[in-house]
PDB file of C-alpha atoms and ligand atoms in Angstrom:
ATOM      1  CA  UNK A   1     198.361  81.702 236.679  1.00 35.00           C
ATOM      2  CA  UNK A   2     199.067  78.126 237.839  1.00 44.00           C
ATOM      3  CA  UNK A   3     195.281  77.658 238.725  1.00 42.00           C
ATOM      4  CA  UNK A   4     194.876  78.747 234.629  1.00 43.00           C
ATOM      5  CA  UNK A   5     196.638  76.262 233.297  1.00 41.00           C
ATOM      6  CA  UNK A   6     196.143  73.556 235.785  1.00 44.00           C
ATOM      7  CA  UNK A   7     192.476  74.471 234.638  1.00 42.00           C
ATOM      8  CA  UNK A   8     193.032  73.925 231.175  1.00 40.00           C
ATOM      9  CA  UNK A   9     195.101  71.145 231.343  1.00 48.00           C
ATOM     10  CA  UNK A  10     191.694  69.377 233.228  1.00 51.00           C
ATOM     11  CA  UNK A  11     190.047  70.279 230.306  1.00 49.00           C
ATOM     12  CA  UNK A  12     191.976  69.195 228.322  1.00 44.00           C
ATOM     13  CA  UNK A  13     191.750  65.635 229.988  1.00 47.00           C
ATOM     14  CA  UNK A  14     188.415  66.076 229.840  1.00 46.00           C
ATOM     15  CA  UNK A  15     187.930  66.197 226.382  1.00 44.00           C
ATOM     16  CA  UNK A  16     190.075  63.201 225.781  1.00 42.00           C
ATOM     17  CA  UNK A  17     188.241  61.038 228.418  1.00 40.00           C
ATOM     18  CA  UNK A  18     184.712  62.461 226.267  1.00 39.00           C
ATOM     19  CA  UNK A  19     186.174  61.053 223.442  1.00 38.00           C
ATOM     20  CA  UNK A  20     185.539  57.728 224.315  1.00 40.00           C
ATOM     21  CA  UNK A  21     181.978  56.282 225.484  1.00 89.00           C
ATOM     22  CA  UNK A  22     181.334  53.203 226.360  1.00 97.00           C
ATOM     23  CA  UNK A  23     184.246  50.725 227.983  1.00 98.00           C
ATOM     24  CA  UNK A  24     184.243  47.171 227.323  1.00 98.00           C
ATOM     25  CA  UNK A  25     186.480  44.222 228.132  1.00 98.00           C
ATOM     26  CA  UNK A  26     187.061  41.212 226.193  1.00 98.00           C
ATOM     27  CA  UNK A  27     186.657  38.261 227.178  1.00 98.00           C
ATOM     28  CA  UNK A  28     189.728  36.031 226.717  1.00 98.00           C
ATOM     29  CA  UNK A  29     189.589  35.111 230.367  1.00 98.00           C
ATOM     30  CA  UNK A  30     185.632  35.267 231.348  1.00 98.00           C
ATOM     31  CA  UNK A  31     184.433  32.034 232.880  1.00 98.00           C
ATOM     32  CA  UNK A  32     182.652  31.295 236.129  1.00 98.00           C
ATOM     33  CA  UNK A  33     184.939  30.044 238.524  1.00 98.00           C
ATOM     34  CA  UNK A  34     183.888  30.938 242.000  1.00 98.00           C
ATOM     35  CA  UNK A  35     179.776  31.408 242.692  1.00 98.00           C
ATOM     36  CA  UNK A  36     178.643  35.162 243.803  1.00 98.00           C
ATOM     37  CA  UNK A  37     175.303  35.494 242.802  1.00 98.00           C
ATOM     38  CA  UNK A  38     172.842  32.791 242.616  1.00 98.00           C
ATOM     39  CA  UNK A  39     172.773  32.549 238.383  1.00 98.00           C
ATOM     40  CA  UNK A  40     176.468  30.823 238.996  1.00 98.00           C
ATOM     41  CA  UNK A  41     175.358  27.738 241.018  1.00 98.00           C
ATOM     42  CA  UNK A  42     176.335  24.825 238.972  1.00 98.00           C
ATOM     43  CA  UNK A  43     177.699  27.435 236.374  1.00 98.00           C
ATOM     44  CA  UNK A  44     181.898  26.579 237.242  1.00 98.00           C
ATOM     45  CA  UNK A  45     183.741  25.652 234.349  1.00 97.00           C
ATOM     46  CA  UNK A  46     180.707  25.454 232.180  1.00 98.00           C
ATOM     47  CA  UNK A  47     181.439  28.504 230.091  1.00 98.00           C
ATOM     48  CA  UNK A  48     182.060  28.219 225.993  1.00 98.00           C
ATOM     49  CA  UNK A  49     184.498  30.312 225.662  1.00 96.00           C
ATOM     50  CA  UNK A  50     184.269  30.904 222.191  1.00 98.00           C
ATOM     51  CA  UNK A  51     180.480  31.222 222.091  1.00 98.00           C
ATOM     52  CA  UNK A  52     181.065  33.658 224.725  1.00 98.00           C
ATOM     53  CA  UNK A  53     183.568  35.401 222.328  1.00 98.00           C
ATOM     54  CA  UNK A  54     181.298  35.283 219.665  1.00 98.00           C
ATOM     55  CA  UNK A  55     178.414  36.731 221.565  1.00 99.00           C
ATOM     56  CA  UNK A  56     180.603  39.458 222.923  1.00 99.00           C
ATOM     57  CA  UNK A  57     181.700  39.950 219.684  1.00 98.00           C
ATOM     58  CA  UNK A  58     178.360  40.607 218.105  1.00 98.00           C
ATOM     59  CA  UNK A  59     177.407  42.973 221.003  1.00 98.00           C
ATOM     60  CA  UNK A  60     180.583  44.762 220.175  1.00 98.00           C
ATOM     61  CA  UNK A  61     180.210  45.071 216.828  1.00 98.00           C
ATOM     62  CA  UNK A  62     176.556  46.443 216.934  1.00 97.00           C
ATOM     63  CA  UNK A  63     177.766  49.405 219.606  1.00 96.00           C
ATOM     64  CA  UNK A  64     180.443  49.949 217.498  1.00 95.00           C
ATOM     65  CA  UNK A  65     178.080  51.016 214.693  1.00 93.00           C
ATOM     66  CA  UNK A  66     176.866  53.967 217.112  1.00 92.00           C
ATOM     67  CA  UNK A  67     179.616  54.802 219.668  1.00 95.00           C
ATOM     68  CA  UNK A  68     182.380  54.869 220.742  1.00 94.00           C
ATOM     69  CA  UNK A  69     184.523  52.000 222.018  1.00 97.00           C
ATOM     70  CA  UNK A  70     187.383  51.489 224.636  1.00 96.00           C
ATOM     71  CA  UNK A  71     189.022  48.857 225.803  1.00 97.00           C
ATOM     72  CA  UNK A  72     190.145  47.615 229.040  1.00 98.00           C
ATOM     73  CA  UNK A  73     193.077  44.977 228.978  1.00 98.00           C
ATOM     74  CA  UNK A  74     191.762  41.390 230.620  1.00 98.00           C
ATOM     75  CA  UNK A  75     193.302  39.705 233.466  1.00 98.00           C
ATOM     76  CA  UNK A  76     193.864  36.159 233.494  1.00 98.00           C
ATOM     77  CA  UNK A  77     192.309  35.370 237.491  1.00 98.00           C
ATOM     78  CA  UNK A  78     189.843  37.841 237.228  1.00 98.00           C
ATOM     79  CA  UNK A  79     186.695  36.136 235.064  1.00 98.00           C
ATOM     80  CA  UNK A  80     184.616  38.676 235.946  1.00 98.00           C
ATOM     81  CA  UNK A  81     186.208  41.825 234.773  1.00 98.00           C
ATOM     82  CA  UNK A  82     184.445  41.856 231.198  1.00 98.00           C
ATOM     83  CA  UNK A  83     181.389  42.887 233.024  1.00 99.00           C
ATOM     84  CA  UNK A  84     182.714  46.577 233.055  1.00 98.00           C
ATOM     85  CA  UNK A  85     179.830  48.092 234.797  1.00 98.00           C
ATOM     86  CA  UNK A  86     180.797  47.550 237.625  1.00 98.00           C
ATOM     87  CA  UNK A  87     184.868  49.246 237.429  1.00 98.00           C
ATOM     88  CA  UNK A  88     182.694  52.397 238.732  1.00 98.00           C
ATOM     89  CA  UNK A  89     180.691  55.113 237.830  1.00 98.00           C
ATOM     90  CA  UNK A  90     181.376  57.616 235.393  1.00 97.00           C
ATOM     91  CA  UNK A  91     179.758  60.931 234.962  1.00 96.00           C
ATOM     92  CA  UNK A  92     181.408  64.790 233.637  1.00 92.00           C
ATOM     93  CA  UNK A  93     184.960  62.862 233.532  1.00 93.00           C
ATOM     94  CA  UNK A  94     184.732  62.079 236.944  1.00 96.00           C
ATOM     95  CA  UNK A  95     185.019  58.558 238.218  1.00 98.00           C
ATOM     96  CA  UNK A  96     184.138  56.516 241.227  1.00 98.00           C
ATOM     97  CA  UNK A  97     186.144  53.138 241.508  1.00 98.00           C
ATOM     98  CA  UNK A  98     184.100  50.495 242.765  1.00 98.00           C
ATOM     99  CA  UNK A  99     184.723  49.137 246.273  1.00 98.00           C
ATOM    100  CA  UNK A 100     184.313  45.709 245.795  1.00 98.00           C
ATOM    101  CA  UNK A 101     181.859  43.728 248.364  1.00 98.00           C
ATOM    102  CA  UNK A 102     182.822  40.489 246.372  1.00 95.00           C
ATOM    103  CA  UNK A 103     186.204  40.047 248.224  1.00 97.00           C
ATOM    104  CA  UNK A 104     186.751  37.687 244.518  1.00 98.00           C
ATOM    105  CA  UNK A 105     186.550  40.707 242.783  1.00 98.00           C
ATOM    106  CA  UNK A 106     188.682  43.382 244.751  1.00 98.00           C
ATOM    107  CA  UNK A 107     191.777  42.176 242.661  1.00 98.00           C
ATOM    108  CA  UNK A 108     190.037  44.445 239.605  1.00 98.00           C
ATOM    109  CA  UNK A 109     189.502  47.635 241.517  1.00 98.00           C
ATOM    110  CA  UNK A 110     193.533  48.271 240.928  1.00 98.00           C
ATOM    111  CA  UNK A 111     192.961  47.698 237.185  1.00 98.00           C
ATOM    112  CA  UNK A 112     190.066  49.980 236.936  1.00 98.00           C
ATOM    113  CA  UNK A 113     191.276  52.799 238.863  1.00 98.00           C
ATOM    114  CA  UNK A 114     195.373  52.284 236.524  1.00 98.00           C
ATOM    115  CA  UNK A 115     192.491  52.660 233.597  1.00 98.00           C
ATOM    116  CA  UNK A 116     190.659  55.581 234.323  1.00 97.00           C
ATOM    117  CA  UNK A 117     193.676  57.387 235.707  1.00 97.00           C
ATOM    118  CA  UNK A 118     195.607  56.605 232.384  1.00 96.00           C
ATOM    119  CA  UNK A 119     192.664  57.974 230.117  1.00 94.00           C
ATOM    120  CA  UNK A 120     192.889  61.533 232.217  1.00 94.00           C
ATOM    121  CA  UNK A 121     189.808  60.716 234.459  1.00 95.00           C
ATOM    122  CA  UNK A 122     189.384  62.584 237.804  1.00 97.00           C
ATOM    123  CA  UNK A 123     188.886  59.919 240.733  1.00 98.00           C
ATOM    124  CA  UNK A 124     187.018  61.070 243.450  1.00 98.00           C
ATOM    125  CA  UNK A 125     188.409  59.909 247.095  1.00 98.00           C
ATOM    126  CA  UNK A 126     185.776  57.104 248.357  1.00 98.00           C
ATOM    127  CA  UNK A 127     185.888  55.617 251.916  1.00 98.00           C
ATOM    128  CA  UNK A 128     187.565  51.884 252.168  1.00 96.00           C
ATOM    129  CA  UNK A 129     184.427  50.377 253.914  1.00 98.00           C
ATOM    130  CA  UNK A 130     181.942  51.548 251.975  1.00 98.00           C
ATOM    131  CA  UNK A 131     180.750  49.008 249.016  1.00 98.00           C
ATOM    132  CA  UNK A 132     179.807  49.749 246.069  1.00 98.00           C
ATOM    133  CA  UNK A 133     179.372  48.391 242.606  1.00 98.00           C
ATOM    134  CA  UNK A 134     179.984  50.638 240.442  1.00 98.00           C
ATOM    135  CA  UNK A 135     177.505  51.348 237.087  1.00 98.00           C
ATOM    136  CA  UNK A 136     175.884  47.993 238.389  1.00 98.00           C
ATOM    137  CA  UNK A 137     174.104  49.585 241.367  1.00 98.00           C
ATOM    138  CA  UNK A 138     174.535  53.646 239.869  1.00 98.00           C
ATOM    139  CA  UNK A 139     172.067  54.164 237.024  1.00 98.00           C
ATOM    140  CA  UNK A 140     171.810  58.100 235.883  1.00 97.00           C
ATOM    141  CA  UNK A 141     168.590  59.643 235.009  1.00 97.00           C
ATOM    142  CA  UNK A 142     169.396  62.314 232.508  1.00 94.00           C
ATOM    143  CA  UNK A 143     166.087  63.262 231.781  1.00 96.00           C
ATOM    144  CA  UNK A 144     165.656  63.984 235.780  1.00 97.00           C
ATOM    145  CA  UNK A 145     169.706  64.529 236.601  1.00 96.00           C
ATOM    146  CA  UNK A 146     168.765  61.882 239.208  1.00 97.00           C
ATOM    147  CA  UNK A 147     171.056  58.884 240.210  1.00 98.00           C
ATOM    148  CA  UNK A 148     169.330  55.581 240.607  1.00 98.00           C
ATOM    149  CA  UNK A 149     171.463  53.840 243.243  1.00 98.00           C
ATOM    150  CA  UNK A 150     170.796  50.176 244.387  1.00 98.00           C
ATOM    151  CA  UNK A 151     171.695  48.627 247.622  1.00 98.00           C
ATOM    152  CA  UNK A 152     171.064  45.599 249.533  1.00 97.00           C
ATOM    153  CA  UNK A 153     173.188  42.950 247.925  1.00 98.00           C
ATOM    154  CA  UNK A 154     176.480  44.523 246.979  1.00 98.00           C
ATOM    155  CA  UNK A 155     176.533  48.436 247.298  1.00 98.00           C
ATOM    156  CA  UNK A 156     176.421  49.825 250.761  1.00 98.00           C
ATOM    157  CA  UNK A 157     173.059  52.005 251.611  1.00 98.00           C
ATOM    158  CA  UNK A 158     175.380  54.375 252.472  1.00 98.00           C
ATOM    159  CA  UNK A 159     176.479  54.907 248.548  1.00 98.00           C
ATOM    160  CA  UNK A 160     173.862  57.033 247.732  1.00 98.00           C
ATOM    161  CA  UNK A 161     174.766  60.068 249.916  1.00 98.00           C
ATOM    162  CA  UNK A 162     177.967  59.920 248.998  1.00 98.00           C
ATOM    163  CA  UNK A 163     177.205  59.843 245.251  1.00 98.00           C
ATOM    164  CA  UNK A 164     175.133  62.972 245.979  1.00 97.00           C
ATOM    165  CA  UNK A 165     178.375  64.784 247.336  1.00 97.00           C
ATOM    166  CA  UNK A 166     180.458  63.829 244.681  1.00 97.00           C
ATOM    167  CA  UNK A 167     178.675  64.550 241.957  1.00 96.00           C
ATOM    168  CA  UNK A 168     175.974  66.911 243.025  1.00 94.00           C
ATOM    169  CA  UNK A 169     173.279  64.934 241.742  1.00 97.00           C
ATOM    170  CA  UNK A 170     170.333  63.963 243.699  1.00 98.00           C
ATOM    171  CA  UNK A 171     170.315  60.153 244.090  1.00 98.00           C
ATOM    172  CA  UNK A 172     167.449  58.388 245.037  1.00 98.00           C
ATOM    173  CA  UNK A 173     168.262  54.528 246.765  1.00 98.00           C
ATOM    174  CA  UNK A 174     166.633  51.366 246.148  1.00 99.00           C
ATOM    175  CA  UNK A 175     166.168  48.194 248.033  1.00 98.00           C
ATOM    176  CA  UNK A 176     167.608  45.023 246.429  1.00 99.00           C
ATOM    177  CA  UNK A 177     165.044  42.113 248.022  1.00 98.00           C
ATOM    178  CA  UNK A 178     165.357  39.366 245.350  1.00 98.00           C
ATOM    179  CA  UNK A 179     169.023  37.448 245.401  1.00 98.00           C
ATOM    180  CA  UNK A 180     168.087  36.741 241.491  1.00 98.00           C
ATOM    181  CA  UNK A 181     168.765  40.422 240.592  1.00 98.00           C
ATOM    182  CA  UNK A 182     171.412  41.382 242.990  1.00 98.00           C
ATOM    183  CA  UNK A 183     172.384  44.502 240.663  1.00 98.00           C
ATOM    184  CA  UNK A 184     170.412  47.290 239.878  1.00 99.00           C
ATOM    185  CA  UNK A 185     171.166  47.633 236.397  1.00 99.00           C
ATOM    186  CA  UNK A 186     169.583  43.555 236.147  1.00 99.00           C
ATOM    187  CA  UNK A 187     166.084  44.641 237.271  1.00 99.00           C
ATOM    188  CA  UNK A 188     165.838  48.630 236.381  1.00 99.00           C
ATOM    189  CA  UNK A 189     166.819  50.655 233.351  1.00 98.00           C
ATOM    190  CA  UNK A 190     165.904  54.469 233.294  1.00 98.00           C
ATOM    191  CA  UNK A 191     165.582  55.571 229.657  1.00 98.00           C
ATOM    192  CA  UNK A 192     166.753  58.866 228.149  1.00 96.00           C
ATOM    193  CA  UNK A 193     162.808  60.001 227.675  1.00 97.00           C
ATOM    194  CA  UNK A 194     162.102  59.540 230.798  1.00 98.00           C
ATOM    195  CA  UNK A 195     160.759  55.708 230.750  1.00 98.00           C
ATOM    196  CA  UNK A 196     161.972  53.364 233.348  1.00 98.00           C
ATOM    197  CA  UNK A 197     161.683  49.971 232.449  1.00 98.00           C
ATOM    198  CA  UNK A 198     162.291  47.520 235.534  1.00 99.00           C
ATOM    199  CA  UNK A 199     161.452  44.303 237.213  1.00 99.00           C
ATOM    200  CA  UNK A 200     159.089  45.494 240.576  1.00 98.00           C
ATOM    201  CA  UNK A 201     159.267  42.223 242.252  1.00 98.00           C
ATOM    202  CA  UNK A 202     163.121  42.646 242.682  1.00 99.00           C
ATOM    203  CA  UNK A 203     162.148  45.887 244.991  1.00 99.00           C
ATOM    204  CA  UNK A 204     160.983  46.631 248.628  1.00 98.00           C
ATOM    205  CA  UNK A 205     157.699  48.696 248.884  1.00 98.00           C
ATOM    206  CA  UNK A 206     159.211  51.642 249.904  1.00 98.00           C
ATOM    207  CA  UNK A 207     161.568  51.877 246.931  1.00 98.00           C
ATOM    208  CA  UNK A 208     158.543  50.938 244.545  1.00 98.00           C
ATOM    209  CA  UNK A 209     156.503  53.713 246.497  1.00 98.00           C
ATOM    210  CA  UNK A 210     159.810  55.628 245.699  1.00 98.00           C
ATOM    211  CA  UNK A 211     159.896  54.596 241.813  1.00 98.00           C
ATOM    212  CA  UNK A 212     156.367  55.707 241.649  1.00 98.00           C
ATOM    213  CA  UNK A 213     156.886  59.025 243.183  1.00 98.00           C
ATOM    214  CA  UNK A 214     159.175  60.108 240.458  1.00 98.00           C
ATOM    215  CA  UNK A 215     157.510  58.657 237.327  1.00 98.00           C
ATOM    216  CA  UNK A 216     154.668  58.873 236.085  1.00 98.00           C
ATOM    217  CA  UNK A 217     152.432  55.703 235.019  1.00 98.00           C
ATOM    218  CA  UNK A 218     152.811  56.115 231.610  1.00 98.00           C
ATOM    219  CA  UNK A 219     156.610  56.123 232.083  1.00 98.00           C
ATOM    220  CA  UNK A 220     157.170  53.166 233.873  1.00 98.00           C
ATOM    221  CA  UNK A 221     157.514  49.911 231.996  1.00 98.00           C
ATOM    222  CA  UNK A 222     157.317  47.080 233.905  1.00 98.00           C
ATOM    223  CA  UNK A 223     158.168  43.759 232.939  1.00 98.00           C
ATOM    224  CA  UNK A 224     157.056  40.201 233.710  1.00 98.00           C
ATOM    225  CA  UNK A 225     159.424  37.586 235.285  1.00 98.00           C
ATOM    226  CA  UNK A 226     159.984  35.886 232.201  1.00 98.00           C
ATOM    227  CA  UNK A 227     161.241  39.054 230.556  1.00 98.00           C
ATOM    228  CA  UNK A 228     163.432  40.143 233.822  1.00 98.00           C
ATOM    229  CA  UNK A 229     165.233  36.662 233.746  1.00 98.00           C
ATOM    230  CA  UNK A 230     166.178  36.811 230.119  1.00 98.00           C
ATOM    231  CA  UNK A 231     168.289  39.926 231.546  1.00 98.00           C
ATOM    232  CA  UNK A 232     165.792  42.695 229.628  1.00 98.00           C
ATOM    233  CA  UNK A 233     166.381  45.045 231.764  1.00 99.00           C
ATOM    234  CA  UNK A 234     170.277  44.704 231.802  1.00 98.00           C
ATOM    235  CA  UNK A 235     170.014  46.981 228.994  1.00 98.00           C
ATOM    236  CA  UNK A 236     171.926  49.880 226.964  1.00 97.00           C
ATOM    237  CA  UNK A 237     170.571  52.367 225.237  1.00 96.00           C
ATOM    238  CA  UNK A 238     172.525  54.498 222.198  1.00 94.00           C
ATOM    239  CA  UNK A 239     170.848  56.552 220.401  1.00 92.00           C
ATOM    240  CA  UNK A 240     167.529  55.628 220.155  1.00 95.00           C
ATOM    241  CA  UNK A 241     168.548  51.682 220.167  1.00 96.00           C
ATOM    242  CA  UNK A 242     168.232  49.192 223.134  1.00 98.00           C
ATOM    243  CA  UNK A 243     170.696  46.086 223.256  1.00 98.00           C
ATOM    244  CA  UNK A 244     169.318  43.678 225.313  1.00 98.00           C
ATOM    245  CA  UNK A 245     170.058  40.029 225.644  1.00 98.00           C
ATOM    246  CA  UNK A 246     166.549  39.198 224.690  1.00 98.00           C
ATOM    247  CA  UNK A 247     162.843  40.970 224.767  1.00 98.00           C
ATOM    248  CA  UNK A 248     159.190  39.316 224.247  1.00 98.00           C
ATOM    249  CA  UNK A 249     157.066  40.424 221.857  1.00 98.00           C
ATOM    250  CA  UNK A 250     154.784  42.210 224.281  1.00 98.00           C
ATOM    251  CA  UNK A 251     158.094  44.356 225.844  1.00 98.00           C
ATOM    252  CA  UNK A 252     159.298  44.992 222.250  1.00 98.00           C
ATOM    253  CA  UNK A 253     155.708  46.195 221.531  1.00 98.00           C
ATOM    254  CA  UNK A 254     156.085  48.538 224.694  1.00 98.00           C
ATOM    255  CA  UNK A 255     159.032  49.894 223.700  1.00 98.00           C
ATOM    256  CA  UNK A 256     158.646  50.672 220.260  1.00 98.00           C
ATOM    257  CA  UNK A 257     155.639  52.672 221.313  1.00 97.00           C
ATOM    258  CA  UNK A 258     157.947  54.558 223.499  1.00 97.00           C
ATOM    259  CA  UNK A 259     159.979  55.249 220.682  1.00 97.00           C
ATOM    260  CA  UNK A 260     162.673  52.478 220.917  1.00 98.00           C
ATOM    261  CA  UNK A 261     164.226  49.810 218.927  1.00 98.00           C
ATOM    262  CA  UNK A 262     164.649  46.953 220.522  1.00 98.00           C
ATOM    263  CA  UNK A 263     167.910  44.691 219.116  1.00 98.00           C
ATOM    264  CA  UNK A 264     168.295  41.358 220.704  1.00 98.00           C
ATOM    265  CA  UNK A 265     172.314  40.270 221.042  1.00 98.00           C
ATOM    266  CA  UNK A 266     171.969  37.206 222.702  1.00 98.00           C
ATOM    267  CA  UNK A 267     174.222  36.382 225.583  1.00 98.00           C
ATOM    268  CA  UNK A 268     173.448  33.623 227.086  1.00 98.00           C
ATOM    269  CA  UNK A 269     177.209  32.621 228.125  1.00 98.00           C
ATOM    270  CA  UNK A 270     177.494  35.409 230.161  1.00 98.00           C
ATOM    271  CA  UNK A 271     173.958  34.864 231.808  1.00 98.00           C
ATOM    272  CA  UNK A 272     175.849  31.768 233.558  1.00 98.00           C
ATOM    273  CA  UNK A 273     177.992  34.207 235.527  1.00 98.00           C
ATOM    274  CA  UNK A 274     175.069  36.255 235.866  1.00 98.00           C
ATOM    275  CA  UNK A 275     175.718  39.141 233.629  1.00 98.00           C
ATOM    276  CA  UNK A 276     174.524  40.458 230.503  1.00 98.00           C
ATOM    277  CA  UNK A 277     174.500  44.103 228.010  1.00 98.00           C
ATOM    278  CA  UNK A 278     174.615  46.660 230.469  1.00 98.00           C
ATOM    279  CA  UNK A 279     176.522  44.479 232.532  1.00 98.00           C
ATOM    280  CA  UNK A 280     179.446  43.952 229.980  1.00 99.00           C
ATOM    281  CA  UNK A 281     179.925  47.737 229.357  1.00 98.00           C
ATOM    282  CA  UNK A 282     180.411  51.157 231.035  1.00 98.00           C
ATOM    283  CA  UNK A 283     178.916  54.121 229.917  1.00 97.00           C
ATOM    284  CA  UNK A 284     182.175  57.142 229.836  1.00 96.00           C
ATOM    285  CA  UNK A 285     180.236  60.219 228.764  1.00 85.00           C
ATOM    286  CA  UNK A 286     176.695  60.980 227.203  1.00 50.00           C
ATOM    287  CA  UNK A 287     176.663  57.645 224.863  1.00 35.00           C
ATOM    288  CA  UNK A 288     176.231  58.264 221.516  1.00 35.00           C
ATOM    289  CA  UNK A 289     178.917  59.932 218.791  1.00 36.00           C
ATOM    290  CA  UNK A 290     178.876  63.938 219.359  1.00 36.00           C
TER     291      UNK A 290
HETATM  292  N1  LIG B   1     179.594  37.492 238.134  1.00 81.26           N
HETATM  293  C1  LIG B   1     179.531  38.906 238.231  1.00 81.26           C
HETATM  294  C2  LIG B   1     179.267  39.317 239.670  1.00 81.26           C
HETATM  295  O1  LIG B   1     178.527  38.637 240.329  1.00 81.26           O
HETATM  296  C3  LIG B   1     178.472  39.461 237.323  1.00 81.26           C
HETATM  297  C4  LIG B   1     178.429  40.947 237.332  1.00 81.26           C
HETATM  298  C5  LIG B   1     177.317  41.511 236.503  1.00 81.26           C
HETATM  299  N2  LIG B   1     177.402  42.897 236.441  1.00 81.26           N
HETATM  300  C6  LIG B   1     176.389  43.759 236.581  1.00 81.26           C
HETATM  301  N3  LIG B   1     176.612  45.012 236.396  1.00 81.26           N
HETATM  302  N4  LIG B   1     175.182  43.365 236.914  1.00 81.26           N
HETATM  303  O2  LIG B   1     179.784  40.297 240.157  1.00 81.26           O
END
């Protein structure tokens, strides 16, 4: 009997953590005021804050148009916690709290984890010495129920197995080797069709061996430099749309031939803390409106 209802009362909070789908922050205190990641060198206290409110605006308003939106609370101190990918990784209305390896950062793991318990989320235990970035190095493959998992800069290589456990979803792990793209979600972007568009210079030969093991040519879009430092790949994807902080002609091209529409919300303040789409949201459920 108690099992019942505790069971239904988990469903319950599971439907009202579905309700939401994508989490976003605003940025009232965003800035770059410590460096962590090579695009902040020379970047402190060069922020516009209200060109950065403006761009985060637009970005908000055009996901607004196809999902839904939640909001975290900002933090003065904590200039970094409108990039929302990395509070953790949500999947089924379970979440992961990241584990901070920027010790700058570990002040918004507390927030995070408040959030996600307050919205009914189920937090799955994760050891203390493990890093991990959250949504920034955890990338889900629907089309293969695969989890992408990055590691070399930030995330432990030791994520990935325990990803696997939690979730039961095969993840496959992929060597950061380029400082520039220090995320996986900057350099790689799997693609509800099956497409994976990504940056291969930001990847060891093993885990491009690896990429290529799992898709097929004709699924994997790669992109040139210029393209992966204008953030392309630090993408989301709603419903058919990609919002990306900008995309040459020759990507957009590529993309609309894979069925795609490319929309360009430029962020260019948020590039100067090294951050920009994917980076600045974190995807709750399935994405789009039900
Ligand atoms: N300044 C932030 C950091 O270095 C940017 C985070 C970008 N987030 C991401 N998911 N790539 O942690």
């Amino acid at each position: 009997m108690n099992l019942h209802i505790k069971t239904l009362e988990n469903d319950a909070r599971r439907r009202r953590a579905a309700h939401a789908s994508i989490l976003m922050c605003a940025p009232h205190h965003f800035g770059v005021d410590y460096i962590i990641n090579p695009w902040m060198e020379n970047q402190i206290g060069r922020t516009d804050v209200s060109r950065a409110r403006d761009q985060w605006d637009n970005l908000r308003r055009h996901l607004s148009g196809c999902a839904n939106l939640a909001f975290v609370t900002a933090e003065s101190g904590l200039p970094d916690m409108v990039f929302t990918a990395n509070a953790g990784l949500v999947l089924d209305g379970v979440a992961v709290v990241s584990r901070f390896h920027a010790k700058e950062r570990r002040p918004e793991e507390g927030l995070f984890r408040q959030w996600f318990d307050r919205q009914g989320f189920e937090i799955a235990a994760w050891p203390e010495d493990v890093a991990f970035e959250g949504a920034g190095d955890a990338l889900p493959d629907r089309a293969r129920r695969l989890i992408w998992c990055g590691h070399g800069w930030r995330s432990s290589d030791l994520a990935p197995r325990l990803i696997e456990t939690i979730f039961d979803w095969r993840t496959v792990g992929l060597k950061l080797v380029d400082p520039r793209f220090y995320h996986l979600d900057t350099c790689f972007c799997p693609l509800p069709d099956g497409s994976l568009m990504y940056y291969p210079a930001a990847f060891d030969e093993a885990s491009l061996a690896a990429i290529r093991a799992v898709a097929p040519a004709e699924k994997r879009i790669e992109v040139s430099e210029t393209d992966a430092l204008g953030f392309a790949c630090n993408a989301v994807e709603v419903s058919g749309r990609i919002f990306l902080n900008a995309c040459s002609d020759a990507l957009k091209t590529r993309l609309a031939a894979a069925g795609f529409a490319p929309i360009v919300t430029p962020l260019s303040e948020f590039l100067k803390a090294g951050g920009a789409a994917k980076c600045l949201t974190l995807e709750l459920n399935g994405g789009a409106l039900s």
